[in-house]
């Protein structure tokens, strides 16, 4: 979402928010159905974690607060979900870091290549002081119109293709690899020796079939769910991007909740952060088993150091302003 979209939406909400506060005490006693949305289908780790959170919330409030999940983009994509949350038409939304990056730039540090050593390092960062600090910055910035509740795992992004196994940068050279449509990500692939191609996610399968691209990059569950294993034989665990996701809540709706209900939702969200992680690894392990059964060659014996060194131009171009935060992230053991 563009910065001006956030500003335009949030600017028009002031009057609504002002009239919402006196209703707080009445809302505290009213039975409420909180709407939640995700682009993924039922059973996907992020969706399942929020569904389980809803059951806990219902039990803790004797049915006064419940969550109704709308999965599979029923309420639109991330842009539409954010807009609805800003208007109070939707309460929970699971969104990407990129969606709030235009307003709260600090979170963009998570988009940098190899900013985390591995997934476990990322988890320690989001579970600790840095993770809490960035959630607070998103929540404190009224232009977002959102309260950031917790982080969720989205695994590591790894390169796959239909030409050859990639064990070093020379193997990647010349391959056309689909990347998310962010110049930072395209530049990352180019720095690694491949040819980064910005394409819509829905175009990856057909583009690999027809040779528009030779491969793409993503996590194992998405590789299986989108049937990319049918057109890409080689999957290399590069872990070049490890980008956590966010569960956010409508600021307008948040201001109508009692402090007790706010505290309960925050507590359950932190529990969901841990539960989703377990669900994620179960999904990842199941996907890897399916990949093996389908004949995918999974390459893990790579030296990441040359890849990490190669993205220095990307860091020089995009990362200077995050230097202090990166030092803190690197210090997390």
mmCIF file of N, CA and C in Angstrom, residues 58-172:
data_model
loop_
_atom_site.group_PDB
_atom_site.id
_atom_site.type_symbol
_atom_site.label_atom_id
_atom_site.label_comp_id
_atom_site.label_asym_id
_atom_site.label_seq_id
_atom_site.Cartn_x
_atom_site.Cartn_y
_atom_site.Cartn_z
ATOM 1 N N UNK A 58 -13.033 -17.083 22.788
ATOM 2 C CA UNK A 58 -14.437 -17.396 23.084
ATOM 3 C C UNK A 58 -14.566 -18.054 24.459
ATOM 4 N N UNK A 59 -13.647 -18.981 24.754
ATOM 5 C CA UNK A 59 -13.682 -19.662 26.050
ATOM 6 C C UNK A 59 -13.389 -18.693 27.196
ATOM 7 N N UNK A 60 -12.412 -17.809 27.000
ATOM 8 C CA UNK A 60 -12.003 -16.886 28.062
ATOM 9 C C UNK A 60 -13.058 -15.828 28.357
ATOM 10 N N UNK A 61 -13.925 -15.519 27.377
ATOM 11 C CA UNK A 61 -14.946 -14.479 27.573
ATOM 12 C C UNK A 61 -16.351 -15.069 27.653
ATOM 13 N N UNK A 62 -16.447 -16.396 27.846
ATOM 14 C CA UNK A 62 -17.742 -17.075 27.907
ATOM 15 C C UNK A 62 -18.618 -16.770 26.691
ATOM 16 N N UNK A 63 -17.979 -16.707 25.529
ATOM 17 C CA UNK A 63 -18.721 -16.517 24.292
ATOM 18 C C UNK A 63 -18.995 -15.066 23.929
ATOM 19 N N UNK A 64 -18.558 -14.135 24.752
ATOM 20 C CA UNK A 64 -18.822 -12.707 24.469
ATOM 21 C C UNK A 64 -18.017 -12.222 23.264
ATOM 22 N N UNK A 65 -16.773 -12.693 23.134
ATOM 23 C CA UNK A 65 -15.926 -12.340 21.998
ATOM 24 C C UNK A 65 -15.603 -13.595 21.201
ATOM 25 N N UNK A 66 -15.870 -13.553 19.912
ATOM 26 C CA UNK A 66 -15.535 -14.678 19.030
ATOM 27 C C UNK A 66 -14.843 -14.138 17.770
ATOM 28 N N UNK A 67 -14.136 -15.023 17.076
ATOM 29 C CA UNK A 67 -13.475 -14.648 15.827
ATOM 30 C C UNK A 67 -14.100 -15.439 14.686
ATOM 31 N N UNK A 68 -14.487 -14.746 13.633
ATOM 32 C CA UNK A 68 -14.984 -15.380 12.408
ATOM 33 C C UNK A 68 -13.929 -15.222 11.332
ATOM 34 N N UNK A 69 -13.416 -16.349 10.855
ATOM 35 C CA UNK A 69 -12.327 -16.324 9.878
ATOM 36 C C UNK A 69 -12.857 -16.317 8.444
ATOM 37 N N UNK A 70 -12.294 -15.415 7.627
ATOM 38 C CA UNK A 70 -12.582 -15.369 6.193
ATOM 39 C C UNK A 70 -11.265 -15.658 5.451
ATOM 40 N N UNK A 71 -10.995 -16.935 5.138
ATOM 41 C CA UNK A 71 -9.726 -17.299 4.489
ATOM 42 C C UNK A 71 -9.794 -17.142 2.975
ATOM 43 N N UNK A 72 -8.702 -17.508 2.306
ATOM 44 C CA UNK A 72 -8.653 -17.627 0.843
ATOM 45 C C UNK A 72 -9.067 -16.355 0.109
ATOM 46 N N UNK A 73 -8.653 -15.196 0.637
ATOM 47 C CA UNK A 73 -8.916 -13.907 -0.028
ATOM 48 C C UNK A 73 -10.403 -13.622 -0.211
ATOM 49 N N UNK A 74 -11.242 -14.162 0.679
ATOM 50 C CA UNK A 74 -12.680 -13.897 0.576
ATOM 51 C C UNK A 74 -12.988 -12.408 0.710
ATOM 52 N N UNK A 75 -12.173 -11.695 1.470
ATOM 53 C CA UNK A 75 -12.376 -10.254 1.660
ATOM 54 C C UNK A 75 -11.344 -9.441 0.886
ATOM 55 N N UNK A 76 -10.715 -10.078 -0.104
ATOM 56 C CA UNK A 76 -9.726 -9.386 -0.919
ATOM 57 C C UNK A 76 -8.308 -9.734 -0.527
ATOM 58 N N UNK A 77 -7.356 -9.098 -1.222
ATOM 59 C CA UNK A 77 -5.945 -9.290 -0.918
ATOM 60 C C UNK A 77 -5.521 -8.417 0.244
ATOM 61 N N UNK A 78 -4.204 -8.323 0.461
ATOM 62 C CA UNK A 78 -3.710 -7.576 1.627
ATOM 63 C C UNK A 78 -4.119 -6.104 1.593
ATOM 64 N N UNK A 79 -4.072 -5.485 0.436
ATOM 65 C CA UNK A 79 -4.432 -4.065 0.320
ATOM 66 C C UNK A 79 -5.874 -3.849 0.782
ATOM 67 N N UNK A 80 -6.773 -4.704 0.300
ATOM 68 C CA UNK A 80 -8.185 -4.572 0.665
ATOM 69 C C UNK A 80 -8.407 -4.862 2.148
ATOM 70 N N UNK A 81 -7.687 -5.864 2.664
ATOM 71 C CA UNK A 81 -7.837 -6.195 4.084
ATOM 72 C C UNK A 81 -7.399 -5.028 4.973
ATOM 73 N N UNK A 82 -6.296 -4.399 4.618
ATOM 74 C CA UNK A 82 -5.799 -3.269 5.402
ATOM 75 C C UNK A 82 -6.800 -2.121 5.369
ATOM 76 N N UNK A 83 -7.335 -1.835 4.195
ATOM 77 C CA UNK A 83 -8.305 -0.746 4.075
ATOM 78 C C UNK A 83 -9.537 -1.016 4.927
ATOM 79 N N UNK A 84 -10.018 -2.266 4.927
ATOM 80 C CA UNK A 84 -11.184 -2.615 5.729
ATOM 81 C C UNK A 84 -10.872 -2.522 7.225
ATOM 82 N N UNK A 85 -9.663 -2.927 7.606
ATOM 83 C CA UNK A 85 -9.272 -2.819 9.010
ATOM 84 C C UNK A 85 -9.186 -1.351 9.437
ATOM 85 N N UNK A 86 -8.673 -0.510 8.563
ATOM 86 C CA UNK A 86 -8.564 0.906 8.888
ATOM 87 C C UNK A 86 -9.939 1.547 9.084
ATOM 88 N N UNK A 87 -10.942 1.013 8.409
ATOM 89 C CA UNK A 87 -12.311 1.526 8.525
ATOM 90 C C UNK A 87 -13.105 0.843 9.627
ATOM 91 N N UNK A 88 -12.536 -0.201 10.241
ATOM 92 C CA UNK A 88 -13.235 -0.926 11.298
ATOM 93 C C UNK A 88 -14.203 -1.968 10.787
ATOM 94 N N UNK A 89 -14.166 -2.258 9.472
ATOM 95 C CA UNK A 89 -15.051 -3.274 8.903
ATOM 96 C C UNK A 89 -14.478 -4.678 9.083
ATOM 97 N N UNK A 90 -13.214 -4.738 9.423
ATOM 98 C CA UNK A 90 -12.491 -5.993 9.654
ATOM 99 C C UNK A 90 -11.597 -5.768 10.863
ATOM 100 N N UNK A 91 -11.478 -6.787 11.717
ATOM 101 C CA UNK A 91 -10.673 -6.595 12.933
ATOM 102 C C UNK A 91 -9.259 -7.172 12.795
ATOM 103 N N UNK A 92 -9.126 -8.452 12.461
ATOM 104 C CA UNK A 92 -7.817 -9.101 12.347
ATOM 105 C C UNK A 92 -7.423 -9.262 10.874
ATOM 106 N N UNK A 93 -6.166 -8.986 10.567
ATOM 107 C CA UNK A 93 -5.650 -9.265 9.227
ATOM 108 C C UNK A 93 -4.215 -9.765 9.346
ATOM 109 N N UNK A 94 -3.900 -10.818 8.584
ATOM 110 C CA UNK A 94 -2.529 -11.321 8.545
ATOM 111 C C UNK A 94 -1.894 -10.743 7.292
ATOM 112 N N UNK A 95 -0.880 -9.903 7.475
ATOM 113 C CA UNK A 95 -0.307 -9.162 6.353
ATOM 114 C C UNK A 95 1.214 -9.306 6.308
ATOM 115 N N UNK A 96 1.802 -8.876 5.206
ATOM 116 C CA UNK A 96 3.249 -8.933 5.060
ATOM 117 C C UNK A 96 3.892 -7.673 5.625
ATOM 118 N N UNK A 97 5.171 -7.764 5.921
ATOM 119 C CA UNK A 97 5.945 -6.612 6.403
ATOM 120 C C UNK A 97 5.890 -5.481 5.376
ATOM 121 N N UNK A 98 5.931 -5.839 4.102
ATOM 122 C CA UNK A 98 5.935 -4.840 3.044
ATOM 123 C C UNK A 98 4.723 -3.927 3.056
ATOM 124 N N UNK A 99 3.614 -4.421 3.607
ATOM 125 C CA UNK A 99 2.384 -3.639 3.605
ATOM 126 C C UNK A 99 2.454 -2.421 4.519
ATOM 127 N N UNK A 100 3.249 -2.496 5.588
ATOM 128 C CA UNK A 100 3.364 -1.350 6.501
ATOM 129 C C UNK A 100 4.690 -0.612 6.318
ATOM 130 N N UNK A 101 5.582 -1.185 5.537
ATOM 131 C CA UNK A 101 6.887 -0.576 5.302
ATOM 132 C C UNK A 101 6.860 0.867 4.823
ATOM 133 N N UNK A 102 5.901 1.241 3.928
ATOM 134 C CA UNK A 102 5.886 2.629 3.458
ATOM 135 C C UNK A 102 5.658 3.651 4.568
ATOM 136 N N UNK A 103 5.029 3.251 5.669
ATOM 137 C CA UNK A 103 4.743 4.185 6.761
ATOM 138 C C UNK A 103 5.718 4.009 7.924
ATOM 139 N N UNK A 104 6.031 2.745 8.256
ATOM 140 C CA UNK A 104 6.965 2.467 9.359
ATOM 141 C C UNK A 104 8.209 1.819 8.732
ATOM 142 N N UNK A 105 9.110 2.658 8.279
ATOM 143 C CA UNK A 105 10.240 2.192 7.478
ATOM 144 C C UNK A 105 11.131 1.200 8.221
ATOM 145 N N UNK A 106 11.196 1.310 9.538
ATOM 146 C CA UNK A 106 12.095 0.446 10.312
ATOM 147 C C UNK A 106 11.859 -1.042 10.053
ATOM 148 N N UNK A 107 10.598 -1.424 9.780
ATOM 149 C CA UNK A 107 10.308 -2.855 9.599
ATOM 150 C C UNK A 107 10.906 -3.385 8.301
ATOM 151 N N UNK A 108 11.258 -2.492 7.366
ATOM 152 C CA UNK A 108 11.823 -2.940 6.087
ATOM 153 C C UNK A 108 13.183 -3.616 6.238
ATOM 154 N N UNK A 109 13.799 -3.471 7.402
ATOM 155 C CA UNK A 109 15.082 -4.137 7.623
ATOM 156 C C UNK A 109 14.937 -5.657 7.452
ATOM 157 N N UNK A 110 13.731 -6.182 7.741
ATOM 158 C CA UNK A 110 13.499 -7.620 7.611
ATOM 159 C C UNK A 110 13.464 -8.077 6.153
ATOM 160 N N UNK A 111 13.345 -7.131 5.209
ATOM 161 C CA UNK A 111 13.346 -7.482 3.782
ATOM 162 C C UNK A 111 14.749 -7.628 3.204
ATOM 163 N N UNK A 112 15.768 -7.259 3.977
ATOM 164 C CA UNK A 112 17.138 -7.286 3.459
ATOM 165 C C UNK A 112 17.639 -8.732 3.332
ATOM 166 N N UNK A 113 18.408 -9.028 2.286
ATOM 167 C CA UNK A 113 18.903 -10.398 2.097
ATOM 168 C C UNK A 113 19.906 -10.800 3.185
ATOM 169 N N UNK A 114 19.746 -12.022 3.671
ATOM 170 C CA UNK A 114 20.646 -12.611 4.668
ATOM 171 C C UNK A 114 20.764 -11.765 5.938
ATOM 172 N N UNK A 115 19.726 -10.984 6.268
ATOM 173 C CA UNK A 115 19.779 -10.220 7.521
ATOM 174 C C UNK A 115 19.732 -11.171 8.717
ATOM 175 N N UNK A 116 19.144 -12.352 8.510
ATOM 176 C CA UNK A 116 19.125 -13.386 9.555
ATOM 177 C C UNK A 116 20.047 -14.541 9.138
ATOM 178 N N UNK A 117 20.706 -15.135 10.105
ATOM 179 C CA UNK A 117 21.590 -16.268 9.823
ATOM 180 C C UNK A 117 20.794 -17.487 9.378
ATOM 181 N N UNK A 118 19.635 -17.680 9.985
ATOM 182 C CA UNK A 118 18.743 -18.797 9.666
ATOM 183 C C UNK A 118 17.395 -18.526 10.342
ATOM 184 N N UNK A 119 16.459 -19.447 10.201
ATOM 185 C CA UNK A 119 15.112 -19.241 10.749
ATOM 186 C C UNK A 119 15.119 -19.141 12.275
ATOM 187 N N UNK A 120 15.977 -19.918 12.923
ATOM 188 C CA UNK A 120 16.029 -19.877 14.394
ATOM 189 C C UNK A 120 16.508 -18.508 14.878
ATOM 190 N N UNK A 121 17.470 -17.926 14.170
ATOM 191 C CA UNK A 121 17.945 -16.580 14.508
ATOM 192 C C UNK A 121 16.798 -15.573 14.353
ATOM 193 N N UNK A 122 16.049 -15.684 13.247
ATOM 194 C CA UNK A 122 14.908 -14.792 13.031
ATOM 195 C C UNK A 122 13.912 -14.890 14.179
ATOM 196 N N UNK A 123 13.631 -16.107 14.631
ATOM 197 C CA UNK A 123 12.663 -16.305 15.709
ATOM 198 C C UNK A 123 13.118 -15.647 17.007
ATOM 199 N N UNK A 124 14.408 -15.752 17.297
ATOM 200 C CA UNK A 124 14.917 -15.114 18.515
ATOM 201 C C UNK A 124 14.791 -13.595 18.434
ATOM 202 N N UNK A 125 14.950 -13.061 17.229
ATOM 203 C CA UNK A 125 14.813 -11.610 17.041
ATOM 204 C C UNK A 125 13.362 -11.166 17.245
ATOM 205 N N UNK A 126 12.408 -11.850 16.613
ATOM 206 C CA UNK A 126 11.014 -11.413 16.723
ATOM 207 C C UNK A 126 10.419 -11.728 18.091
ATOM 208 N N UNK A 127 10.981 -12.724 18.784
ATOM 209 C CA UNK A 127 10.485 -13.057 20.129
ATOM 210 C C UNK A 127 11.018 -12.100 21.192
ATOM 211 N N UNK A 128 12.052 -11.358 20.853
ATOM 212 C CA UNK A 128 12.727 -10.537 21.852
ATOM 213 C C UNK A 128 12.413 -9.056 21.756
ATOM 214 N N UNK A 129 13.361 -8.277 22.264
ATOM 215 C CA UNK A 129 13.205 -6.826 22.376
ATOM 216 C C UNK A 129 12.971 -6.154 21.021
ATOM 217 N N UNK A 130 13.695 -6.573 19.996
ATOM 218 C CA UNK A 130 13.563 -5.953 18.676
ATOM 219 C C UNK A 130 12.167 -6.193 18.104
ATOM 220 N N UNK A 131 11.695 -7.430 18.206
ATOM 221 C CA UNK A 131 10.355 -7.745 17.702
ATOM 222 C C UNK A 131 9.289 -6.922 18.387
ATOM 223 N N UNK A 132 9.361 -6.831 19.718
ATOM 224 C CA UNK A 132 8.371 -6.055 20.478
ATOM 225 C C UNK A 132 8.454 -4.567 20.128
ATOM 226 N N UNK A 133 9.670 -4.091 19.938
ATOM 227 C CA UNK A 133 9.880 -2.672 19.607
ATOM 228 C C UNK A 133 9.246 -2.313 18.260
ATOM 229 N N UNK A 134 9.405 -3.174 17.270
ATOM 230 C CA UNK A 134 8.844 -2.892 15.953
ATOM 231 C C UNK A 134 7.318 -3.005 15.965
ATOM 232 N N UNK A 135 6.782 -3.955 16.725
ATOM 233 C CA UNK A 135 5.320 -4.039 16.873
ATOM 234 C C UNK A 135 4.787 -2.743 17.478
ATOM 235 N N UNK A 136 5.483 -2.255 18.491
ATOM 236 C CA UNK A 136 5.064 -1.019 19.165
ATOM 237 C C UNK A 136 5.124 0.179 18.218
ATOM 238 N N UNK A 137 6.133 0.225 17.351
ATOM 239 C CA UNK A 137 6.260 1.348 16.407
ATOM 240 C C UNK A 137 5.116 1.350 15.402
ATOM 241 N N UNK A 138 4.728 0.175 14.942
ATOM 242 C CA UNK A 138 3.596 0.082 14.018
ATOM 243 C C UNK A 138 2.323 0.547 14.712
ATOM 244 N N UNK A 139 2.122 0.087 15.943
ATOM 245 C CA UNK A 139 0.915 0.425 16.701
ATOM 246 C C UNK A 139 0.858 1.903 17.059
ATOM 247 N N UNK A 140 2.019 2.496 17.334
ATOM 248 C CA UNK A 140 2.062 3.898 17.769
ATOM 249 C C UNK A 140 1.856 4.870 16.616
ATOM 250 N N UNK A 141 2.099 4.428 15.405
ATOM 251 C CA UNK A 141 1.980 5.309 14.241
ATOM 252 C C UNK A 141 0.523 5.322 13.767
ATOM 253 N N UNK A 142 -0.180 6.402 14.032
ATOM 254 C CA UNK A 142 -1.610 6.452 13.724
ATOM 255 C C UNK A 142 -1.905 6.383 12.234
ATOM 256 N N UNK A 143 -0.916 6.702 11.405
ATOM 257 C CA UNK A 143 -1.135 6.650 9.956
ATOM 258 C C UNK A 143 -1.396 5.229 9.466
ATOM 259 N N UNK A 144 -0.940 4.226 10.219
ATOM 260 C CA UNK A 144 -1.186 2.850 9.780
ATOM 261 C C UNK A 144 -2.648 2.468 9.995
ATOM 262 N N UNK A 145 -3.286 3.038 11.025
ATOM 263 C CA UNK A 145 -4.648 2.647 11.354
ATOM 264 C C UNK A 145 -4.726 1.247 11.930
ATOM 265 N N UNK A 146 -3.574 0.719 12.374
ATOM 266 C CA UNK A 146 -3.487 -0.678 12.804
ATOM 267 C C UNK A 146 -2.788 -0.809 14.152
ATOM 268 N N UNK A 147 -3.148 -1.855 14.879
ATOM 269 C CA UNK A 147 -2.428 -2.281 16.076
ATOM 270 C C UNK A 147 -1.729 -3.583 15.722
ATOM 271 N N UNK A 148 -0.413 -3.627 15.852
ATOM 272 C CA UNK A 148 0.346 -4.840 15.523
ATOM 273 C C UNK A 148 0.371 -5.761 16.743
ATOM 274 N N UNK A 149 -0.158 -6.960 16.588
ATOM 275 C CA UNK A 149 -0.312 -7.882 17.720
ATOM 276 C C UNK A 149 0.845 -8.864 17.868
ATOM 277 N N UNK A 150 1.287 -9.449 16.764
ATOM 278 C CA UNK A 150 2.344 -10.463 16.872
ATOM 279 C C UNK A 150 2.945 -10.735 15.495
ATOM 280 N N UNK A 151 4.033 -11.491 15.521
ATOM 281 C CA UNK A 151 4.713 -11.939 14.304
ATOM 282 C C UNK A 151 4.301 -13.367 13.980
ATOM 283 N N UNK A 152 4.438 -13.732 12.721
ATOM 284 C CA UNK A 152 4.191 -15.116 12.310
ATOM 285 C C UNK A 152 5.286 -15.565 11.337
ATOM 286 N N UNK A 153 5.615 -16.838 11.407
ATOM 287 C CA UNK A 153 6.634 -17.409 10.523
ATOM 288 C C UNK A 153 6.114 -17.552 9.096
ATOM 289 N N UNK A 154 6.994 -17.295 8.147
ATOM 290 C CA UNK A 154 6.672 -17.575 6.740
ATOM 291 C C UNK A 154 7.817 -18.355 6.104
ATOM 292 N N UNK A 155 8.675 -18.934 6.947
ATOM 293 C CA UNK A 155 9.767 -19.762 6.447
ATOM 294 C C UNK A 155 10.850 -18.960 5.742
ATOM 295 N N UNK A 156 11.737 -19.672 5.102
ATOM 296 C CA UNK A 156 12.811 -19.032 4.335
ATOM 297 C C UNK A 156 12.517 -19.190 2.853
ATOM 298 N N UNK A 157 12.981 -18.226 2.077
ATOM 299 C CA UNK A 157 12.802 -18.283 0.626
ATOM 300 C C UNK A 157 14.067 -18.882 0.007
ATOM 301 N N UNK A 158 13.850 -19.835 -0.882
ATOM 302 C CA UNK A 158 14.939 -20.610 -1.478
ATOM 303 C C UNK A 158 14.746 -20.677 -2.986
ATOM 304 N N UNK A 159 15.849 -20.788 -3.716
ATOM 305 C CA UNK A 159 15.788 -20.767 -5.181
ATOM 306 C C UNK A 159 15.486 -22.161 -5.737
ATOM 307 N N UNK A 160 14.539 -22.217 -6.681
ATOM 308 C CA UNK A 160 14.294 -23.476 -7.396
ATOM 309 C C UNK A 160 14.200 -23.198 -8.888
ATOM 310 N N UNK A 161 14.546 -24.222 -9.684
ATOM 311 C CA UNK A 161 14.559 -24.034 -11.139
ATOM 312 C C UNK A 161 14.427 -25.370 -11.863
ATOM 313 N N UNK A 162 14.294 -25.287 -13.186
ATOM 314 C CA UNK A 162 14.113 -26.504 -13.986
ATOM 315 C C UNK A 162 15.312 -26.805 -14.889
ATOM 316 N N UNK A 163 16.459 -26.136 -14.644
ATOM 317 C CA UNK A 163 17.630 -26.307 -15.504
ATOM 318 C C UNK A 163 18.718 -27.183 -14.881
ATOM 319 N N UNK A 164 19.109 -26.852 -13.645
ATOM 320 C CA UNK A 164 20.243 -27.559 -13.031
ATOM 321 C C UNK A 164 20.258 -27.328 -11.522
ATOM 322 N N UNK A 165 20.908 -28.211 -10.770
ATOM 323 C CA UNK A 165 21.063 -27.975 -9.335
ATOM 324 C C UNK A 165 21.976 -26.783 -9.091
ATOM 325 N N UNK A 166 21.646 -25.972 -8.121
ATOM 326 C CA UNK A 166 22.454 -24.792 -7.788
ATOM 327 C C UNK A 166 23.207 -25.069 -6.491
ATOM 328 N N UNK A 167 24.533 -25.145 -6.610
ATOM 329 C CA UNK A 167 25.378 -25.361 -5.429
ATOM 330 C C UNK A 167 26.305 -24.185 -5.164
ATOM 331 N N UNK A 168 26.426 -23.321 -6.167
ATOM 332 C CA UNK A 168 27.273 -22.129 -6.020
ATOM 333 C C UNK A 168 26.749 -21.046 -6.959
ATOM 334 N N UNK A 169 27.365 -19.874 -6.900
ATOM 335 C CA UNK A 169 26.880 -18.756 -7.695
ATOM 336 C C UNK A 169 27.044 -18.987 -9.196
ATOM 337 N N UNK A 170 28.061 -19.756 -9.565
ATOM 338 C CA UNK A 170 28.266 -20.049 -10.990
ATOM 339 C C UNK A 170 27.076 -20.823 -11.565
ATOM 340 N N UNK A 171 26.479 -21.693 -10.732
ATOM 341 C CA UNK A 171 25.310 -22.468 -11.171
ATOM 342 C C UNK A 171 24.098 -21.573 -11.406
ATOM 343 N N UNK A 172 24.039 -20.472 -10.667
ATOM 344 C CA UNK A 172 22.894 -19.557 -10.765
ATOM 345 C C UNK A 172 23.016 -18.600 -11.957
#
